[in-house]
Amino acid sequence: MKPAAKLVMRNSHLAIVLGLWLALAACSKATTEKTGDDLKAVGHDAAAAAKDVTNAPAAKELGSDIKQGTEEAAAKTKAAADEAGEKLKEGAKDAGDKTDAALNKAKDDVSKK
């Protein structure tokens, strides 16, 4: 967008905001209070809608699905960790056996000399 167009757009937004502000300032006290009450009602309605969404069956099912998925992931992680532990034990045993064999061979070689 060209700089001149941005300036016109910015000025038009400023004019709209200024117009709304002047319109609100010109409102009677009763209109201002009614507007405040309406805004409070909207806030209460939004809070009630959020509560309805939270209590909706679909939201509860989503929570259950997330919980079940977490439990399944934890079980798979535990199984994988157990398997890795077993493989580590087997690898350590094999390494120990090979070390013992190498030591015995070295003793035999020394004894033969």
PDB file of N, CA, C and O in Angstrom, residues 1 21 39 79 100:
ATOM      1  N   MET A   1       0.843  -1.165   0.000  1.00  0.00           N
ATOM      2  CA  MET A   1       0.000   0.000   0.000  1.00  0.00           C
ATOM      3  C   MET A   1       0.898   1.240   0.000  1.00  0.00           C
ATOM      4  O   MET A   1       1.898   1.284   0.692  1.00  0.00           O
ATOM      5  N   TRP A  21     -16.381   8.220  19.935  1.00  0.00           N
ATOM      6  CA  TRP A  21     -16.102   8.782  21.250  1.00  0.00           C
ATOM      7  C   TRP A  21     -17.006   9.987  21.518  1.00  0.00           C
ATOM      8  O   TRP A  21     -17.585  10.117  22.593  1.00  0.00           O
ATOM      9  N   LEU A  39     -23.189  -4.176  28.366  1.00  0.00           N
ATOM     10  CA  LEU A  39     -21.838  -4.750  28.321  1.00  0.00           C
ATOM     11  C   LEU A  39     -21.653  -5.792  29.422  1.00  0.00           C
ATOM     12  O   LEU A  39     -21.045  -6.840  29.204  1.00  0.00           O
ATOM     13  N   ALA A  79       7.078 -50.096  28.542  1.00  0.00           N
ATOM     14  CA  ALA A  79       7.467 -51.337  27.867  1.00  0.00           C
ATOM     15  C   ALA A  79       8.789 -51.148  27.115  1.00  0.00           C
ATOM     16  O   ALA A  79       9.671 -52.017  27.176  1.00  0.00           O
ATOM     17  N   ASP A 100      36.083 -61.841  30.516  1.00  0.00           N
ATOM     18  CA  ASP A 100      36.595 -63.010  31.246  1.00  0.00           C
ATOM     19  C   ASP A 100      37.375 -63.930  30.306  1.00  0.00           C
ATOM     20  O   ASP A 100      38.455 -64.412  30.655  1.00  0.00           O
TER      21      ASP A 100
END
